[in-house]
Coordinates of C-alpha atoms and ligand atoms in Angstrom, one line a residue:
M1 CA 0.0 0.0 0.0
N2 CA 1.5 3.3 -1.0
I3 CA 0.1 6.1 1.0
Q4 CA 0.4 9.6 -0.6
W5 CA -0.5 11.9 2.3
Y6 CA 1.8 14.8 2.5
P7 CA -0.5 17.8 3.1
G8 CA 0.9 21.0 1.6
H9 CA 0.1 23.2 4.6
M10 CA 2.7 21.4 6.7
T11 CA 5.6 23.6 5.4
K12 CA 3.7 26.6 6.8
A13 CA 3.1 24.7 10.0
K14 CA 6.8 24.1 10.4
R15 CA 7.6 27.8 10.0
A16 CA 4.9 28.8 12.5
M17 CA 6.2 26.2 15.0
E18 CA 9.8 27.5 14.8
E19 CA 8.5 31.0 15.6
D20 CA 6.2 30.0 18.4
I21 CA 8.8 27.8 20.1
K22 CA 10.9 30.9 20.8
L23 CA 8.2 32.2 23.1
I24 CA 7.9 29.3 25.4
D25 CA 9.7 27.5 28.2
L26 CA 7.9 24.1 28.0
I27 CA 6.7 21.9 25.1
I28 CA 3.7 19.8 26.0
E29 CA 3.8 17.2 23.3
L30 CA 0.7 15.0 22.8
V31 CA 1.2 11.6 21.3
D32 CA -1.5 9.0 20.7
A33 CA -1.1 6.2 23.3
R34 CA -1.9 3.6 20.8
V35 CA 0.9 4.6 18.4
P36 CA 3.4 6.6 20.4
Y37 CA 6.1 6.2 17.7
A38 CA 4.0 6.9 14.6
S39 CA 2.3 9.9 16.3
R40 CA 5.6 11.6 17.3
N41 CA 7.0 14.3 15.2
P42 CA 10.5 13.5 13.8
D43 CA 11.8 17.1 14.2
I44 CA 10.5 18.1 17.6
D45 CA 13.6 17.0 19.5
R46 CA 15.7 19.3 17.4
L47 CA 13.2 22.2 17.4
G48 CA 12.8 21.9 21.1
R49 CA 16.3 21.1 22.2
H50 CA 16.6 24.0 24.6
K51 CA 13.1 23.6 26.1
A52 CA 11.7 21.7 29.0
R53 CA 9.7 18.7 27.7
L54 CA 6.6 16.9 28.8
I55 CA 5.0 14.1 26.8
L56 CA 1.4 13.3 27.2
L57 CA 0.2 9.8 26.1
N58 CA -3.3 11.0 25.1
K59 CA -6.3 8.7 24.4
A60 CA -4.8 6.4 27.0
D61 CA -8.4 5.1 27.4
L62 CA -8.1 3.4 24.0
A63 CA -4.7 1.8 24.6
S64 CA -3.7 -1.1 26.8
E65 CA -2.9 -0.1 30.4
T66 CA 0.2 -2.3 30.5
W67 CA 1.6 -0.7 27.4
N68 CA 0.6 2.8 28.6
D69 CA 2.8 2.2 31.6
A70 CA 5.6 0.7 29.5
W71 CA 5.6 3.7 27.2
T72 CA 5.5 6.2 30.1
A73 CA 8.6 4.4 31.6
Y74 CA 10.2 4.4 28.2
F75 CA 9.9 8.2 27.8
K76 CA 10.9 8.8 31.4
A77 CA 14.1 6.7 30.9
R78 CA 15.0 9.1 28.1
G79 CA 14.7 12.2 30.2
F80 CA 11.2 13.4 29.4
Q81 CA 8.4 13.9 31.9
A82 CA 5.6 11.7 30.8
V83 CA 1.9 11.3 31.9
K84 CA -0.9 9.2 30.4
V85 CA -4.2 11.0 30.0
D86 CA -7.7 10.7 28.6
S87 CA -8.5 14.2 27.7
R88 CA -12.2 13.4 27.1
S89 CA -12.8 12.2 30.7
R90 CA -10.0 14.2 32.2
A91 CA -8.4 11.1 33.7
G92 CA -4.8 11.8 34.4
V93 CA -5.1 15.5 34.0
K94 CA -4.5 16.2 37.7
Q95 CA -1.1 14.6 37.5
I96 CA 0.1 17.1 34.9
Q97 CA 0.9 20.1 37.2
A98 CA 3.5 18.1 39.1
A99 CA 5.0 16.9 35.9
V100 CA 5.1 20.5 34.6
L101 CA 7.0 21.7 37.6
A102 CA 9.4 18.7 37.5
A103 CA 10.1 19.4 33.8
C104 CA 10.8 23.1 34.5
K105 CA 12.8 22.6 37.7
E106 CA 15.9 24.0 36.2
K107 CA 14.3 27.1 34.8
I108 CA 12.5 27.8 38.0
E109 CA 15.8 27.4 39.9
R110 CA 17.6 29.6 37.4
D111 CA 14.9 32.3 37.8
R112 CA 15.1 32.1 41.6
K113 CA 18.9 32.5 41.6
R114 CA 18.5 35.7 39.5
G115 CA 15.9 37.0 41.9
I116 CA 13.0 36.4 39.6
L117 CA 10.2 35.0 41.6
N118 CA 6.9 33.6 40.4
R119 CA 7.4 34.2 36.7
P120 CA 5.0 31.7 35.2
V121 CA 6.2 28.9 33.0
R122 CA 5.0 29.5 29.4
A123 CA 3.9 26.4 27.7
M124 CA 2.6 25.3 24.3
V125 CA 0.7 22.2 23.3
V126 CA 1.9 20.5 20.2
G127 CA 1.1 17.4 18.3
I128 CA 0.1 15.9 14.9
P129 CA -3.5 16.5 13.6
N130 CA -6.3 14.7 15.5
V131 CA -4.1 13.6 18.4
G132 CA -6.5 15.6 20.7
K133 CA -4.8 19.0 21.2
S134 CA -8.0 21.0 21.3
T135 CA -9.7 18.5 23.5
F136 CA -6.8 18.5 25.8
I137 CA -6.5 22.3 26.0
N138 CA -10.2 22.5 26.8
S139 CA -10.1 19.9 29.5
Y140 CA -6.9 21.2 31.0
A141 CA -7.7 24.9 30.8
G142 CA -11.4 24.5 31.4
K143 CA -13.6 27.6 31.3
A144 CA -12.5 29.2 34.5
C145 CA -9.2 30.7 33.3
A146 CA -9.0 34.0 31.7
K147 CA -7.0 34.9 28.6
T148 CA -4.2 37.3 29.4
G149 CA -4.4 39.2 26.2
N150 CA -1.8 39.9 23.6
K151 CA 1.8 40.4 24.6
P152 CA 4.5 42.0 22.6
G153 CA 6.4 39.5 20.4
V154 CA 3.5 37.1 20.1
T155 CA 2.6 36.8 16.5
K156 CA -0.8 36.1 14.8
G157 CA -2.7 37.5 17.7
N158 CA -1.8 34.5 19.8
Q159 CA -3.1 34.6 23.4
W160 CA -2.0 33.2 26.6
I161 CA -4.3 31.4 28.9
R162 CA -3.4 31.8 32.5
L163 CA -3.9 28.4 34.2
N164 CA -2.6 29.2 37.6
K165 CA 0.0 31.4 39.1
S166 CA 2.8 29.2 37.8
L167 CA 1.6 28.3 34.3
E168 CA 0.5 30.1 31.1
L169 CA -0.5 28.2 28.0
L170 CA -0.5 29.5 24.4
D171 CA -4.1 29.2 23.5
T172 CA -3.6 27.8 20.0
P173 CA -1.9 24.4 19.7
G174 CA 1.1 23.8 17.4
I175 CA 0.3 21.5 14.6
L176 CA 3.1 19.1 13.9
W177 CA 3.8 16.8 10.9
P178 CA 4.3 13.1 11.1
R179 CA 7.1 11.0 9.6
F180 CA 5.9 11.2 6.0
E181 CA 8.6 9.1 4.5
D182 CA 7.8 6.0 6.6
Q183 CA 5.1 3.9 5.1
Q184 CA 4.6 1.8 8.3
V185 CA 3.9 5.1 10.2
G186 CA 1.3 5.9 7.5
V187 CA -0.4 2.6 8.0
H188 CA -0.5 3.0 11.8
L189 CA -1.9 6.5 11.5
A190 CA -4.5 5.2 9.1
F191 CA -5.5 2.4 11.5
I192 CA -6.3 5.0 14.2
G193 CA -8.1 7.2 11.6
S194 CA -5.7 10.1 11.4
I195 CA -5.3 10.0 7.7
N196 CA -8.1 10.9 5.4
D197 CA -9.8 7.5 4.6
Q198 CA -10.6 8.6 1.0
I199 CA -7.0 8.2 -0.1
L200 CA -6.8 4.6 1.3
D201 CA -7.8 1.2 0.2
K202 CA -10.0 0.4 3.1
E203 CA -10.1 -3.3 2.4
E204 CA -6.4 -3.7 2.4
L205 CA -6.1 -1.5 5.5
A206 CA -8.6 -3.7 7.3
L207 CA -6.8 -6.9 6.2
R208 CA -3.6 -5.4 7.6
L209 CA -5.3 -4.6 10.9
I210 CA -6.8 -8.0 11.2
G211 CA -3.3 -9.5 10.5
F212 CA -1.9 -7.5 13.5
L213 CA -4.9 -8.3 15.7
R214 CA -4.9 -12.1 15.1
E215 CA -1.2 -12.1 16.1
R216 CA -1.3 -9.8 19.1
Y217 CA -4.9 -9.6 20.3
P218 CA -6.8 -12.7 19.0
Q219 CA -9.2 -12.6 21.9
A220 CA -10.4 -9.2 20.9
L221 CA -11.6 -10.4 17.5
M222 CA -13.1 -13.6 19.0
K223 CA -15.0 -11.6 21.6
R224 CA -16.3 -8.8 19.4
Y225 CA -17.4 -10.9 16.5
K226 CA -19.0 -13.7 18.4
S227 CA -22.8 -13.3 18.3
G228 CA -25.7 -15.2 19.6
E229 CA -27.6 -15.5 16.3
N230 CA -24.7 -16.0 13.9
E231 CA -21.9 -18.3 14.9
G232 CA -18.8 -16.3 15.5
V233 CA -15.5 -16.1 13.6
S234 CA -14.3 -19.4 12.1
E235 CA -11.7 -21.4 13.9
T236 CA -9.3 -23.9 12.5
E237 CA -9.3 -27.4 13.8
E238 CA -6.6 -26.4 16.3
G239 CA -8.8 -23.7 17.6
M240 CA -6.7 -21.0 15.9
L241 CA -8.0 -18.0 14.0
P242 CA -8.1 -18.4 10.2
D243 CA -6.3 -16.2 7.7
S244 CA -7.1 -12.5 7.5
L245 CA -9.3 -12.7 4.4
T246 CA -11.5 -15.4 5.9
L247 CA -11.8 -13.3 9.1
L248 CA -12.9 -10.3 7.1
E249 CA -15.5 -12.5 5.3
D250 CA -16.6 -13.7 8.7
I251 CA -17.1 -10.1 9.9
A252 CA -19.2 -9.5 6.7
R253 CA -21.3 -12.6 7.4
I254 CA -21.8 -11.8 11.1
R255 CA -22.7 -8.2 10.5
G256 CA -24.8 -8.9 7.4
C257 CA -22.6 -6.9 5.0
L258 CA -23.9 -8.3 1.8
I259 CA -24.1 -7.2 -1.8
K260 CA -27.3 -8.3 -3.7
G261 CA -28.3 -10.4 -0.8
S262 CA -25.6 -13.1 -1.1
Q263 CA -22.1 -11.8 -1.9
Y264 CA -19.9 -10.5 1.0
D265 CA -19.5 -6.7 0.9
L266 CA -15.9 -6.6 2.1
K267 CA -15.7 -2.8 1.9
K268 CA -18.5 -2.5 4.3
A269 CA -17.0 -5.2 6.6
A270 CA -13.7 -3.2 6.5
D271 CA -15.6 -0.1 7.7
V272 CA -17.2 -2.1 10.5
L273 CA -13.8 -3.4 11.7
L274 CA -12.0 0.0 11.4
D275 CA -14.8 1.8 13.1
D276 CA -14.9 -0.8 15.9
Y277 CA -11.2 -0.4 16.4
R278 CA -11.1 3.4 16.3
S279 CA -13.9 3.8 18.8
G280 CA -12.5 1.3 21.3
R281 CA -15.3 -1.3 20.8
L282 CA -12.6 -3.9 20.1
G283 CA -11.1 -3.1 23.5
R284 CA -8.0 -1.2 24.5
I285 CA -5.4 -2.0 21.9
T286 CA -1.9 -0.6 21.6
L287 CA -0.4 -1.0 18.1
E288 CA 3.2 -0.1 18.9
F289 CA 5.5 -1.3 21.6
P290 CA 8.6 0.4 23.1
P291 CA 11.8 -1.0 21.6
D292 CA 13.7 -3.4 23.9
E293 CA 16.2 -1.5 25.9
E294 CA 19.1 -3.3 24.2
N295 CA 17.9 -2.4 20.8
T296 CA 17.7 1.3 21.4
Ligands
G4P301 P1 -6.6 18.0 17.4 O1 -7.0 19.3 18.0 O2 -5.2 17.5 17.9 O3 -6.7 18.0 15.9 O4 -7.6 16.9 18.0 P2 -9.1 17.1 18.6 O5 -9.0 17.7 20.0 O6 -10.0 17.7 17.6 O7 -9.5 15.6 18.9 C1 -9.6 14.7 17.8 C2 -10.6 13.6 18.2 O8 -10.0 12.8 19.3 C3 -11.9 14.1 18.7 O9 -12.9 13.1 18.3 C4 -11.8 14.0 20.2 O10 -13.0 13.9 20.9 C5 -10.9 12.8 20.4 N1 -10.1 12.7 21.6 C6 -9.3 13.7 22.1 N2 -8.7 13.3 23.2 C7 -9.2 12.0 23.5 C8 -8.9 11.1 24.5 O11 -8.1 11.3 25.4 N3 -9.6 9.9 24.4 C9 -10.5 9.6 23.4 N4 -11.1 8.4 23.4 N5 -10.7 10.5 22.4 C10 -10.1 11.7 22.5 P3 -13.9 13.3 17.2 O12 -14.6 12.0 17.0 O13 -13.1 13.9 16.0 O14 -14.8 14.4 17.7 P4 -16.0 14.2 18.8 O15 -16.9 13.1 18.3 O16 -15.4 13.9 20.1 O17 -16.6 15.6 18.7

């Protein structure tokens, strides 16, 4: 599958990011907890090399708790502060303040030595499209906090939201670009629904996802597509799941995705599967795992 998905406006985003980063102390980088590698921006470490860093594993509610913890530990071992959050329900959001202070410890200490007390940390939320930046800002900032108005040096009418006496947030998130050159990254972002589906072959995408699930999460498929009325997914004599195409046909049969009453409508079945995965109805499923320590 060759995914052509470079959106032209990303060059502009890159320039805006370079400007905005100059204004802040702390980068709050959102990644998708299901694909923490694919949803990370390849250039952010360079762009933000002199800044304090906090990584939020957002949509943690859709990813496996075990792997959420493993990824959190992975990022912490590499010197980042890291917190898993569900921006929709606000789970984990309370842990962020302590992580912000820990990430900015050096800056706060530097200020203190120079006699600057209580200068708030200025932070910016960044992440690739659809990772949950706006949802996060809304749930973190809430309605209570006032905007502090324009400040000199802030371009495009950007505003700061004063969250508390020690933290100000740039009100517009920074849009980052993914690793365009890596096809596997494209496929993973397509699985989670972050790439416009119209440019993709849905059936092939679904077959790939089934291939992954039957390896790593066979129970999720068995459980979801077992129904009372229709017998569930086929099993081989050894009680194993069949090949991916048979499984997609099973989903078509179980969900009544038929063309002209008899033929399987595999496109529709692909939609069912992708939708079930993206909405969490297949369970909490992480698609990427931290590399083993010895391989990093
Ligand atoms: P962006 O600014 O980074 O582009 O992302 P945005 O906040 O628009 O969020 C993209 C989608 O992800 C939204 O769903 C949002 O509700 C969902 N989302 C954000 N954070 C979380 C989270 O922690 N957990 C889960 N499960 N979902 C999250 P949508 O379907 O596009 O919109 P809506 O149906 O919620 O209105």
